[in-house]
Amino acid sequence: MSDAPMHHKKAASTSPPGGPPGGGLVRRGLSRPVAFASITAVFVLFMAASSAPSPLYVIYQHEWSFSATTLTTVFAVYVVGMIAALLVLGALSDHIGRRPVLASAIVLEAVAMALFIVANDVSILLIARFVQGIATGAAMTTLGATLVDLNPPHAPHRAGVITGAAPTFGLGLGALGCGVLAQYGPHPTQLVYVLLLAGLVLAGLLIIVLPETAQRRPGVVRSLQPRLGVAPRLRTDLIALIPILVASWALGGLYLSLGPSVAANLFGLSSHVLGGLVVTLLCGPASITVFALRGWPTERTLALSATLLLLGTAAGLAGVEANSLTLAAFGTAIAGIGFGASALASFGTLARIAGPAERGELFAVAFVISYLAFSVPAVIAGFATTNVGLHETSVVYSTAVIAFSALALVAQRLRTGRARNANRCIQPAGAHITTVVAGQATAGCGSAPAPRHALPDQAALGRSR
């Protein structure tokens, strides 16, 4: 890939550097740098739309008189739609191309915005959130894969950085922007959706001129069968990331579903701006952290993220217990840094290890894990809030996040130890596995001397690596 603009000439039979795998055609249109920036903007738009209802939940509750259980159900149906789309459509763009999937997702998202605009009861709100979940699920894996496709070779980590930063930045922007509009603008439950709908129209126009980056492949129908498939070589890395994904996204789910209610009911903050600021206080530092730590080693970033999630959540919990708004806000910001570091290291790792034909499906699996953690605990918290109270629920929820953060630290330590042990057993590139010393062939890793004739074959060499 190159940052130089693409010339508007007839596409050659082979792909340019960084083009689709296998020599697929690239549709002429936007240059790759502009296309990369455009996809980033669309990613942020989708995530801003997903968090926009959060500051409005308090208004909906007041106008339509529903419980915290109903509130988190509205939050959950969005994630149900998203996970369904991830399971069914996660690998679709690997087969039919990125543009058709993105265009369809934008249309569905526009339908959801229209439903939000006309919503006058909980039933329409539920439908709107479900449709929005499907649209977001279809878009997210495709947007992540497209960013990797368009990633410039001189900045190999850029796609991972953007994939980590866009969700948190978009969530924070959507919540704060909606809070400001709800507090100071007319029609608080409609204006934000009108503006988002206008943004989606612009996004649709961008997709029309977006270059196609994925080669069409057979197996479209098979790709629609709901499944979570990860190539065997990728599973160990993904499993090691699960605790930190659960800790960070479960915390995000708490803030997006019940955060404004905690601010209003436990700290007496009735302003819609402050309700949106609760989410932004978590997501803002997260997005900044992604850029600030983008040059750090993955292992170091993962360890930092787990540590800060643990400490920040503990400080936030202490603030709730002491009724200290300052301490709770400080803890939220620290946890937000951990959230951002987690997103950077997790999705950066996935972007690096996956092959072109594996990206859509791998991102789908990662997002399913993330959004199950994002939604299921939040729904449980909604039921708990209705039955035992918001304060008690916040304490138990925060304690669970702390526990998963500690588990993430353990998982990272074990993964690092295994990697170091494996590296001791691997000879430098181009060297033979055995070395003849004093007339004997000696094996690596301090093993006993091996006979001269016991040199491993290439298959064994490949397995050892």
mmCIF file of C-alpha atoms in Angstrom, residues 50-432:
data_model
loop_
_atom_site.group_PDB
_atom_site.id
_atom_site.type_symbol
_atom_site.label_atom_id
_atom_site.label_comp_id
_atom_site.label_asym_id
_atom_site.label_seq_id
_atom_site.Cartn_x
_atom_site.Cartn_y
_atom_site.Cartn_z
ATOM 1 C CA SER A 50 -24.399 3.535 19.438
ATOM 2 C CA SER A 51 -23.726 5.574 22.590
ATOM 3 C CA ALA A 52 -26.026 8.505 21.765
ATOM 4 C CA PRO A 53 -29.061 7.005 23.566
ATOM 5 C CA SER A 54 -27.158 6.619 26.872
ATOM 6 C CA PRO A 55 -27.730 10.182 28.197
ATOM 7 C CA LEU A 56 -31.340 9.972 26.992
ATOM 8 C CA TYR A 57 -32.233 6.889 29.028
ATOM 9 C CA VAL A 58 -32.946 9.075 32.061
ATOM 10 C CA ILE A 59 -35.323 11.172 29.942
ATOM 11 C CA TYR A 60 -37.019 8.086 28.503
ATOM 12 C CA GLN A 61 -37.427 6.670 32.012
ATOM 13 C CA HIS A 62 -39.003 9.890 33.244
ATOM 14 C CA GLU A 63 -41.360 10.290 30.279
ATOM 15 C CA TRP A 64 -42.403 6.652 29.898
ATOM 16 C CA SER A 65 -42.010 5.465 33.525
ATOM 17 C CA PHE A 66 -40.039 2.255 33.116
ATOM 18 C CA SER A 67 -37.674 0.469 35.501
ATOM 19 C CA ALA A 68 -33.931 -0.104 35.442
ATOM 20 C CA THR A 69 -34.664 -3.623 34.202
ATOM 21 C CA THR A 70 -36.430 -2.211 31.135
ATOM 22 C CA LEU A 71 -33.605 0.280 30.658
ATOM 23 C CA THR A 72 -30.956 -2.418 30.471
ATOM 24 C CA THR A 73 -33.250 -4.512 28.255
ATOM 25 C CA VAL A 74 -33.289 -1.641 25.770
ATOM 26 C CA PHE A 75 -29.520 -1.597 26.040
ATOM 27 C CA ALA A 76 -29.335 -5.381 25.626
ATOM 28 C CA VAL A 77 -31.454 -5.750 22.492
ATOM 29 C CA TYR A 78 -28.910 -3.575 20.717
ATOM 30 C CA VAL A 79 -26.185 -6.051 21.623
ATOM 31 C CA VAL A 80 -28.391 -9.034 20.694
ATOM 32 C CA GLY A 81 -28.801 -7.564 17.208
ATOM 33 C CA MET A 82 -25.096 -6.817 17.031
ATOM 34 C CA ILE A 83 -23.993 -10.305 18.046
ATOM 35 C CA ALA A 84 -26.482 -11.889 15.639
ATOM 36 C CA ALA A 85 -24.976 -9.806 12.839
ATOM 37 C CA LEU A 86 -21.453 -10.695 13.907
ATOM 38 C CA LEU A 87 -22.272 -14.408 13.888
ATOM 39 C CA VAL A 88 -24.054 -14.388 10.541
ATOM 40 C CA LEU A 89 -22.358 -11.552 8.663
ATOM 41 C CA GLY A 90 -18.927 -11.437 10.292
ATOM 42 C CA ALA A 91 -17.120 -13.123 7.377
ATOM 43 C CA LEU A 92 -19.410 -11.929 4.586
ATOM 44 C CA SER A 93 -17.159 -9.096 3.442
ATOM 45 C CA ASP A 94 -14.321 -11.602 2.987
ATOM 46 C CA HIS A 95 -16.436 -13.166 0.213
ATOM 47 C CA ILE A 96 -18.488 -10.434 -1.490
ATOM 48 C CA GLY A 97 -16.274 -7.425 -0.792
ATOM 49 C CA ARG A 98 -16.220 -4.669 1.804
ATOM 50 C CA ARG A 99 -18.309 -2.057 -0.020
ATOM 51 C CA PRO A 100 -21.603 -3.986 -0.337
ATOM 52 C CA VAL A 101 -21.605 -4.899 3.352
ATOM 53 C CA LEU A 102 -20.774 -1.350 4.441
ATOM 54 C CA ALA A 103 -23.443 0.145 2.186
ATOM 55 C CA SER A 104 -26.096 -2.211 3.584
ATOM 56 C CA ALA A 105 -25.046 -1.440 7.164
ATOM 57 C CA ILE A 106 -25.343 2.301 6.553
ATOM 58 C CA VAL A 107 -28.864 1.874 5.153
ATOM 59 C CA LEU A 108 -29.929 -0.167 8.190
ATOM 60 C CA GLU A 109 -28.382 2.366 10.555
ATOM 61 C CA ALA A 110 -30.326 5.142 8.812
ATOM 62 C CA VAL A 111 -33.551 3.171 9.324
ATOM 63 C CA ALA A 112 -32.718 2.895 13.028
ATOM 64 C CA MET A 113 -32.160 6.666 13.279
ATOM 65 C CA ALA A 114 -35.542 7.275 11.656
ATOM 66 C CA LEU A 115 -37.185 4.961 14.206
ATOM 67 C CA PHE A 116 -35.504 6.827 17.067
ATOM 68 C CA ILE A 117 -36.831 10.113 15.698
ATOM 69 C CA VAL A 118 -40.461 8.917 15.692
ATOM 70 C CA ALA A 119 -40.251 6.776 18.865
ATOM 71 C CA ASN A 120 -43.028 7.545 21.342
ATOM 72 C CA ASP A 121 -42.915 4.434 23.548
ATOM 73 C CA VAL A 122 -40.590 1.661 24.670
ATOM 74 C CA SER A 123 -41.646 -0.773 21.937
ATOM 75 C CA ILE A 124 -40.394 1.459 19.115
ATOM 76 C CA LEU A 125 -37.251 2.195 21.117
ATOM 77 C CA LEU A 126 -36.611 -1.550 21.388
ATOM 78 C CA ILE A 127 -37.039 -2.048 17.644
ATOM 79 C CA ALA A 128 -34.787 0.896 16.859
ATOM 80 C CA ARG A 129 -32.029 -0.431 19.114
ATOM 81 C CA PHE A 130 -32.294 -3.934 17.663
ATOM 82 C CA VAL A 131 -32.021 -2.662 14.082
ATOM 83 C CA GLN A 132 -29.129 -0.451 15.129
ATOM 84 C CA GLY A 133 -27.402 -3.458 16.669
ATOM 85 C CA ILE A 134 -27.639 -5.418 13.419
ATOM 86 C CA ALA A 135 -26.294 -2.475 11.437
ATOM 87 C CA THR A 136 -23.407 -1.886 13.847
ATOM 88 C CA GLY A 137 -22.474 -5.573 13.995
ATOM 89 C CA ALA A 138 -22.392 -5.806 10.205
ATOM 90 C CA ALA A 139 -20.300 -2.654 9.982
ATOM 91 C CA MET A 140 -17.732 -3.162 12.730
ATOM 92 C CA THR A 141 -15.900 -6.238 11.475
ATOM 93 C CA THR A 142 -15.987 -4.922 7.923
ATOM 94 C CA LEU A 143 -14.659 -1.528 8.980
ATOM 95 C CA GLY A 144 -11.858 -3.175 10.964
ATOM 96 C CA ALA A 145 -10.931 -5.446 8.067
ATOM 97 C CA THR A 146 -11.028 -2.546 5.593
ATOM 98 C CA LEU A 147 -8.677 -0.493 7.745
ATOM 99 C CA VAL A 148 -6.202 -3.376 7.735
ATOM 100 C CA ASP A 149 -6.586 -3.719 3.954
ATOM 101 C CA LEU A 150 -5.786 -0.034 3.490
ATOM 102 C CA ASN A 151 -3.029 0.123 6.083
ATOM 103 C CA PRO A 152 0.108 1.822 4.685
ATOM 104 C CA PRO A 153 3.260 -0.319 4.780
ATOM 105 C CA HIS A 154 5.354 2.415 6.393
ATOM 106 C CA ALA A 155 2.964 2.432 9.417
ATOM 107 C CA PRO A 156 2.181 -1.242 10.034
ATOM 108 C CA HIS A 157 0.443 -0.623 13.375
ATOM 109 C CA ARG A 158 -1.846 2.169 12.188
ATOM 110 C CA ALA A 159 -4.888 -0.026 11.500
ATOM 111 C CA GLY A 160 -4.615 -1.629 14.935
ATOM 112 C CA VAL A 161 -4.337 1.790 16.571
ATOM 113 C CA ILE A 162 -7.408 3.116 14.764
ATOM 114 C CA THR A 163 -9.406 -0.059 15.403
ATOM 115 C CA GLY A 164 -8.606 0.329 19.094
ATOM 116 C CA ALA A 165 -9.211 4.086 19.279
ATOM 117 C CA ALA A 166 -12.295 4.513 17.079
ATOM 118 C CA PRO A 167 -14.753 2.604 19.316
ATOM 119 C CA THR A 168 -13.787 4.400 22.516
ATOM 120 C CA PHE A 169 -13.502 7.817 20.859
ATOM 121 C CA GLY A 170 -16.842 7.355 19.118
ATOM 122 C CA LEU A 171 -18.578 6.170 22.289
ATOM 123 C CA GLY A 172 -17.290 9.156 24.253
ATOM 124 C CA LEU A 173 -18.106 11.629 21.500
ATOM 125 C CA GLY A 174 -21.626 10.301 21.012
ATOM 126 C CA ALA A 175 -22.481 10.344 24.722
ATOM 127 C CA LEU A 176 -21.092 13.810 25.410
ATOM 128 C CA GLY A 177 -22.480 15.323 22.222
ATOM 129 C CA CYS A 178 -25.921 13.902 22.909
ATOM 130 C CA GLY A 179 -25.785 15.140 26.497
ATOM 131 C CA VAL A 180 -25.022 18.683 25.332
ATOM 132 C CA LEU A 181 -27.796 18.606 22.718
ATOM 133 C CA ALA A 182 -30.287 17.186 25.208
ATOM 134 C CA GLN A 183 -29.429 19.862 27.775
ATOM 135 C CA TYR A 184 -29.310 22.925 25.554
ATOM 136 C CA GLY A 185 -30.897 22.052 22.195
ATOM 137 C CA PRO A 186 -34.531 21.730 21.134
ATOM 138 C CA HIS A 187 -36.280 18.341 20.943
ATOM 139 C CA PRO A 188 -33.780 16.518 23.189
ATOM 140 C CA THR A 189 -34.867 13.015 22.159
ATOM 141 C CA GLN A 190 -34.834 13.745 18.425
ATOM 142 C CA LEU A 191 -32.198 16.315 17.442
ATOM 143 C CA VAL A 192 -29.175 14.049 17.908
ATOM 144 C CA TYR A 193 -30.701 11.384 15.662
ATOM 145 C CA VAL A 194 -31.441 13.923 12.926
ATOM 146 C CA LEU A 195 -27.780 14.962 12.944
ATOM 147 C CA LEU A 196 -26.598 11.353 12.934
ATOM 148 C CA LEU A 197 -28.915 10.597 10.025
ATOM 149 C CA ALA A 198 -27.320 13.440 8.070
ATOM 150 C CA GLY A 199 -23.898 11.995 8.868
ATOM 151 C CA LEU A 200 -24.996 8.604 7.549
ATOM 152 C CA VAL A 201 -26.036 10.178 4.255
ATOM 153 C CA LEU A 202 -22.506 11.556 3.903
ATOM 154 C CA ALA A 203 -21.090 8.160 4.847
ATOM 155 C CA GLY A 204 -23.141 6.544 2.086
ATOM 156 C CA LEU A 205 -21.691 8.966 -0.441
ATOM 157 C CA LEU A 206 -18.173 8.085 0.728
ATOM 158 C CA ILE A 207 -18.831 4.363 0.289
ATOM 159 C CA ILE A 208 -19.849 4.963 -3.332
ATOM 160 C CA VAL A 209 -16.354 6.210 -4.162
ATOM 161 C CA LEU A 210 -14.490 3.888 -1.805
ATOM 162 C CA PRO A 211 -12.002 1.511 -3.492
ATOM 163 C CA GLU A 212 -12.867 -2.163 -3.085
ATOM 164 C CA THR A 213 -10.088 -3.830 -1.125
ATOM 165 C CA ALA A 214 -11.270 -7.439 -0.852
ATOM 166 C CA GLN A 215 -11.245 -10.027 -3.597
ATOM 167 C CA ARG A 216 -14.503 -11.889 -4.157
ATOM 168 C CA ARG A 217 -14.243 -15.500 -3.064
ATOM 169 C CA PRO A 218 -16.610 -18.464 -3.225
ATOM 170 C CA GLY A 219 -18.419 -19.739 -0.146
ATOM 171 C CA VAL A 220 -20.861 -16.869 0.446
ATOM 172 C CA VAL A 221 -23.721 -19.102 1.609
ATOM 173 C CA ARG A 222 -21.450 -21.114 3.885
ATOM 174 C CA SER A 223 -20.109 -17.885 5.419
ATOM 175 C CA LEU A 224 -23.657 -16.997 6.547
ATOM 176 C CA GLN A 225 -23.931 -20.070 8.756
ATOM 177 C CA PRO A 226 -23.721 -18.832 12.363
ATOM 178 C CA ARG A 227 -20.440 -19.972 13.798
ATOM 179 C CA LEU A 228 -17.435 -18.749 15.690
ATOM 180 C CA GLY A 229 -14.388 -20.043 13.910
ATOM 181 C CA VAL A 230 -10.796 -19.165 14.622
ATOM 182 C CA ALA A 231 -7.855 -20.725 12.838
ATOM 183 C CA PRO A 232 -5.978 -23.092 15.206
ATOM 184 C CA ARG A 233 -2.789 -21.059 14.974
ATOM 185 C CA LEU A 234 -4.635 -17.970 16.280
ATOM 186 C CA ARG A 235 -6.468 -19.537 19.222
ATOM 187 C CA THR A 236 -3.764 -19.290 21.864
ATOM 188 C CA ASP A 237 -3.342 -15.549 21.329
ATOM 189 C CA LEU A 238 -7.103 -14.995 21.359
ATOM 190 C CA ILE A 239 -7.690 -17.031 24.531
ATOM 191 C CA ALA A 240 -4.967 -15.076 26.335
ATOM 192 C CA LEU A 241 -6.820 -11.858 25.482
ATOM 193 C CA ILE A 242 -10.233 -12.947 26.800
ATOM 194 C CA PRO A 243 -9.807 -11.810 30.450
ATOM 195 C CA ILE A 244 -8.764 -8.287 29.494
ATOM 196 C CA LEU A 245 -11.519 -8.053 26.879
ATOM 197 C CA VAL A 246 -14.095 -9.098 29.482
ATOM 198 C CA ALA A 247 -12.785 -6.726 32.150
ATOM 199 C CA SER A 248 -12.615 -3.668 29.898
ATOM 200 C CA TRP A 249 -15.852 -4.132 27.961
ATOM 201 C CA ALA A 250 -17.866 -5.151 31.025
ATOM 202 C CA LEU A 251 -16.799 -1.889 32.619
ATOM 203 C CA GLY A 252 -17.820 -0.041 29.448
ATOM 204 C CA GLY A 253 -21.218 -1.734 29.538
ATOM 205 C CA LEU A 254 -21.787 -0.576 33.096
ATOM 206 C CA TYR A 255 -21.031 3.030 32.219
ATOM 207 C CA LEU A 256 -23.082 3.121 29.025
ATOM 208 C CA SER A 257 -26.142 1.458 30.518
ATOM 209 C CA LEU A 258 -26.253 2.627 34.129
ATOM 210 C CA GLY A 259 -23.566 5.329 34.292
ATOM 211 C CA PRO A 260 -25.922 8.315 33.913
ATOM 212 C CA SER A 261 -28.307 6.718 36.446
ATOM 213 C CA VAL A 262 -25.457 6.316 38.938
ATOM 214 C CA ALA A 263 -24.552 9.979 38.449
ATOM 215 C CA ALA A 264 -28.153 11.072 38.946
ATOM 216 C CA ASN A 265 -29.216 8.780 41.787
ATOM 217 C CA LEU A 266 -26.033 8.239 43.816
ATOM 218 C CA PHE A 267 -24.380 11.628 43.324
ATOM 219 C CA GLY A 268 -27.427 13.808 42.628
ATOM 220 C CA LEU A 269 -26.219 15.037 39.214
ATOM 221 C CA SER A 270 -29.314 15.812 37.147
ATOM 222 C CA SER A 271 -27.655 17.578 34.203
ATOM 223 C CA HIS A 272 -27.791 15.639 30.908
ATOM 224 C CA VAL A 273 -24.350 17.022 30.081
ATOM 225 C CA LEU A 274 -22.925 15.458 33.218
ATOM 226 C CA GLY A 275 -24.733 12.228 32.401
ATOM 227 C CA GLY A 276 -22.968 12.132 29.054
ATOM 228 C CA LEU A 277 -19.723 13.208 30.690
ATOM 229 C CA VAL A 278 -19.772 10.046 32.821
ATOM 230 C CA VAL A 279 -19.347 7.985 29.657
ATOM 231 C CA THR A 280 -16.853 10.433 28.152
ATOM 232 C CA LEU A 281 -14.746 10.374 31.317
ATOM 233 C CA LEU A 282 -14.183 6.675 30.670
ATOM 234 C CA CYS A 283 -13.951 6.728 26.873
ATOM 235 C CA GLY A 284 -12.053 9.998 26.390
ATOM 236 C CA PRO A 285 -8.885 8.914 28.217
ATOM 237 C CA ALA A 286 -9.227 5.530 26.485
ATOM 238 C CA SER A 287 -9.005 7.001 22.987
ATOM 239 C CA ILE A 288 -6.114 9.314 23.947
ATOM 240 C CA THR A 289 -4.257 6.371 25.457
ATOM 241 C CA VAL A 290 -4.489 4.388 22.224
ATOM 242 C CA PHE A 291 -2.528 7.076 20.398
ATOM 243 C CA ALA A 292 -0.129 7.783 23.269
ATOM 244 C CA LEU A 293 0.915 4.139 23.680
ATOM 245 C CA ARG A 294 0.832 3.051 20.058
ATOM 246 C CA GLY A 295 4.614 2.455 20.007
ATOM 247 C CA TRP A 296 4.705 0.342 23.155
ATOM 248 C CA PRO A 297 5.306 -3.428 23.059
ATOM 249 C CA THR A 298 2.108 -5.454 23.263
ATOM 250 C CA GLU A 299 3.093 -7.339 26.417
ATOM 251 C CA ARG A 300 3.890 -4.133 28.278
ATOM 252 C CA THR A 301 0.657 -2.484 27.125
ATOM 253 C CA LEU A 302 -1.491 -5.446 28.160
ATOM 254 C CA ALA A 303 0.096 -5.536 31.627
ATOM 255 C CA LEU A 304 -0.440 -1.788 32.041
ATOM 256 C CA SER A 305 -4.060 -2.004 30.894
ATOM 257 C CA ALA A 306 -4.949 -4.744 33.382
ATOM 258 C CA THR A 307 -3.210 -2.895 36.218
ATOM 259 C CA LEU A 308 -4.951 0.405 35.523
ATOM 260 C CA LEU A 309 -8.349 -1.233 35.037
ATOM 261 C CA LEU A 310 -7.929 -2.865 38.435
ATOM 262 C CA LEU A 311 -6.717 0.275 40.217
ATOM 263 C CA GLY A 312 -9.119 2.635 38.471
ATOM 264 C CA THR A 313 -12.169 0.486 39.119
ATOM 265 C CA ALA A 314 -11.129 0.077 42.747
ATOM 266 C CA ALA A 315 -10.772 3.875 43.096
ATOM 267 C CA GLY A 316 -14.164 4.411 41.473
ATOM 268 C CA LEU A 317 -15.733 1.916 43.850
ATOM 269 C CA ALA A 318 -14.099 3.670 46.792
ATOM 270 C CA GLY A 319 -15.587 6.935 45.544
ATOM 271 C CA VAL A 320 -19.072 5.400 45.471
ATOM 272 C CA GLU A 321 -18.621 3.996 48.979
ATOM 273 C CA ALA A 322 -17.322 7.313 50.350
ATOM 274 C CA ASN A 323 -19.827 9.364 48.308
ATOM 275 C CA SER A 324 -16.827 11.217 46.880
ATOM 276 C CA LEU A 325 -17.508 12.479 43.360
ATOM 277 C CA THR A 326 -13.862 13.535 42.943
ATOM 278 C CA LEU A 327 -12.516 10.080 43.793
ATOM 279 C CA ALA A 328 -15.102 8.365 41.593
ATOM 280 C CA ALA A 329 -14.235 10.636 38.656
ATOM 281 C CA PHE A 330 -10.510 10.067 39.184
ATOM 282 C CA GLY A 331 -11.018 6.302 39.265
ATOM 283 C CA THR A 332 -13.108 6.447 36.098
ATOM 284 C CA ALA A 333 -10.379 8.324 34.232
ATOM 285 C CA ILE A 334 -7.694 5.863 35.372
ATOM 286 C CA ALA A 335 -9.874 2.926 34.346
ATOM 287 C CA GLY A 336 -10.432 4.684 31.030
ATOM 288 C CA ILE A 337 -6.681 4.705 30.396
ATOM 289 C CA GLY A 338 -6.683 0.970 31.083
ATOM 290 C CA PHE A 339 -9.657 0.547 28.740
ATOM 291 C CA GLY A 340 -7.784 2.303 25.939
ATOM 292 C CA ALA A 341 -4.583 0.359 26.506
ATOM 293 C CA SER A 342 -6.597 -2.861 26.411
ATOM 294 C CA ALA A 343 -8.249 -1.949 23.118
ATOM 295 C CA LEU A 344 -4.898 -0.965 21.590
ATOM 296 C CA ALA A 345 -3.079 -4.140 22.578
ATOM 297 C CA SER A 346 -5.974 -6.510 21.944
ATOM 298 C CA PHE A 347 -7.087 -5.342 18.525
ATOM 299 C CA GLY A 348 -3.559 -4.470 17.524
ATOM 300 C CA THR A 349 -2.584 -8.079 18.202
ATOM 301 C CA LEU A 350 -5.526 -9.382 16.170
ATOM 302 C CA ALA A 351 -4.746 -7.093 13.249
ATOM 303 C CA ARG A 352 -1.136 -8.285 13.248
ATOM 304 C CA ILE A 353 -1.653 -12.045 13.505
ATOM 305 C CA ALA A 354 -4.543 -12.515 11.059
ATOM 306 C CA GLY A 355 -4.128 -13.189 7.364
ATOM 307 C CA PRO A 356 -6.229 -11.267 4.801
ATOM 308 C CA ALA A 357 -8.823 -14.055 4.455
ATOM 309 C CA GLU A 358 -9.048 -14.468 8.250
ATOM 310 C CA ARG A 359 -9.581 -10.867 9.303
ATOM 311 C CA GLY A 360 -13.355 -10.594 9.027
ATOM 312 C CA GLU A 361 -14.001 -13.796 10.945
ATOM 313 C CA LEU A 362 -11.367 -13.151 13.626
ATOM 314 C CA PHE A 363 -12.642 -9.632 14.275
ATOM 315 C CA ALA A 364 -16.163 -11.067 14.459
ATOM 316 C CA VAL A 365 -15.110 -13.486 17.206
ATOM 317 C CA ALA A 366 -13.291 -10.755 19.126
ATOM 318 C CA PHE A 367 -16.269 -8.411 18.907
ATOM 319 C CA VAL A 368 -18.667 -11.175 20.005
ATOM 320 C CA ILE A 369 -16.560 -11.768 23.106
ATOM 321 C CA SER A 370 -16.292 -8.038 23.762
ATOM 322 C CA TYR A 371 -19.987 -7.319 23.361
ATOM 323 C CA LEU A 372 -21.136 -10.323 25.357
ATOM 324 C CA ALA A 373 -19.022 -8.874 28.148
ATOM 325 C CA PHE A 374 -20.472 -5.459 27.302
ATOM 326 C CA SER A 375 -24.111 -6.542 27.538
ATOM 327 C CA VAL A 376 -24.750 -9.648 29.642
ATOM 328 C CA PRO A 377 -23.345 -8.216 32.909
ATOM 329 C CA ALA A 378 -25.185 -4.945 32.250
ATOM 330 C CA VAL A 379 -28.513 -6.764 31.867
ATOM 331 C CA ILE A 380 -27.883 -8.710 35.058
ATOM 332 C CA ALA A 381 -27.055 -5.409 36.738
ATOM 333 C CA GLY A 382 -30.371 -3.966 35.535
ATOM 334 C CA PHE A 383 -32.329 -6.785 37.168
ATOM 335 C CA ALA A 384 -30.216 -6.480 40.300
ATOM 336 C CA THR A 385 -30.759 -2.731 40.480
ATOM 337 C CA THR A 386 -34.531 -3.215 40.367
ATOM 338 C CA ASN A 387 -34.422 -5.829 43.133
ATOM 339 C CA VAL A 388 -31.564 -4.882 45.477
ATOM 340 C CA GLY A 389 -30.688 -1.296 44.558
ATOM 341 C CA LEU A 390 -28.241 0.668 42.460
ATOM 342 C CA HIS A 391 -25.571 1.065 45.141
ATOM 343 C CA GLU A 392 -25.278 -2.644 45.941
ATOM 344 C CA THR A 393 -25.261 -3.531 42.246
ATOM 345 C CA SER A 394 -22.454 -1.069 41.546
ATOM 346 C CA VAL A 395 -20.346 -2.585 44.325
ATOM 347 C CA VAL A 396 -20.720 -6.173 43.095
ATOM 348 C CA TYR A 397 -20.228 -5.197 39.450
ATOM 349 C CA SER A 398 -17.061 -3.236 40.190
ATOM 350 C CA THR A 399 -15.691 -6.109 42.258
ATOM 351 C CA ALA A 400 -16.201 -8.500 39.337
ATOM 352 C CA VAL A 401 -14.322 -6.138 36.990
ATOM 353 C CA ILE A 402 -11.459 -5.977 39.494
ATOM 354 C CA ALA A 403 -11.344 -9.782 39.612
ATOM 355 C CA PHE A 404 -11.183 -10.119 35.817
ATOM 356 C CA SER A 405 -8.472 -7.468 35.685
ATOM 357 C CA ALA A 406 -6.408 -9.511 38.129
ATOM 358 C CA LEU A 407 -7.041 -12.626 36.011
ATOM 359 C CA ALA A 408 -5.853 -10.710 32.948
ATOM 360 C CA LEU A 409 -2.584 -9.925 34.729
ATOM 361 C CA VAL A 410 -2.098 -13.616 35.490
ATOM 362 C CA ALA A 411 -2.946 -14.621 31.903
ATOM 363 C CA GLN A 412 -0.493 -12.103 30.509
ATOM 364 C CA ARG A 413 2.274 -13.285 32.848
ATOM 365 C CA LEU A 414 1.701 -16.913 31.787
ATOM 366 C CA ARG A 415 1.609 -15.967 28.106
ATOM 367 C CA THR A 416 4.849 -14.011 28.401
ATOM 368 C CA GLY A 417 6.523 -16.894 30.209
ATOM 369 C CA ARG A 418 5.487 -19.366 27.526
ATOM 370 C CA ALA A 419 6.737 -17.054 24.799
ATOM 371 C CA ARG A 420 10.140 -16.712 26.480
ATOM 372 C CA ASN A 421 10.459 -20.459 26.886
ATOM 373 C CA ALA A 422 9.519 -20.982 23.248
ATOM 374 C CA ASN A 423 12.078 -18.420 22.109
ATOM 375 C CA ARG A 424 14.832 -20.281 23.947
ATOM 376 C CA CYS A 425 13.994 -23.363 21.886
ATOM 377 C CA ILE A 426 14.098 -21.593 18.528
ATOM 378 C CA GLN A 427 17.418 -21.051 16.805
ATOM 379 C CA PRO A 428 18.093 -17.816 14.891
ATOM 380 C CA ALA A 429 16.609 -17.660 11.395
ATOM 381 C CA GLY A 430 18.727 -19.574 8.894
ATOM 382 C CA ALA A 431 20.486 -21.694 11.536
ATOM 383 C CA HIS A 432 20.203 -25.465 11.903
#
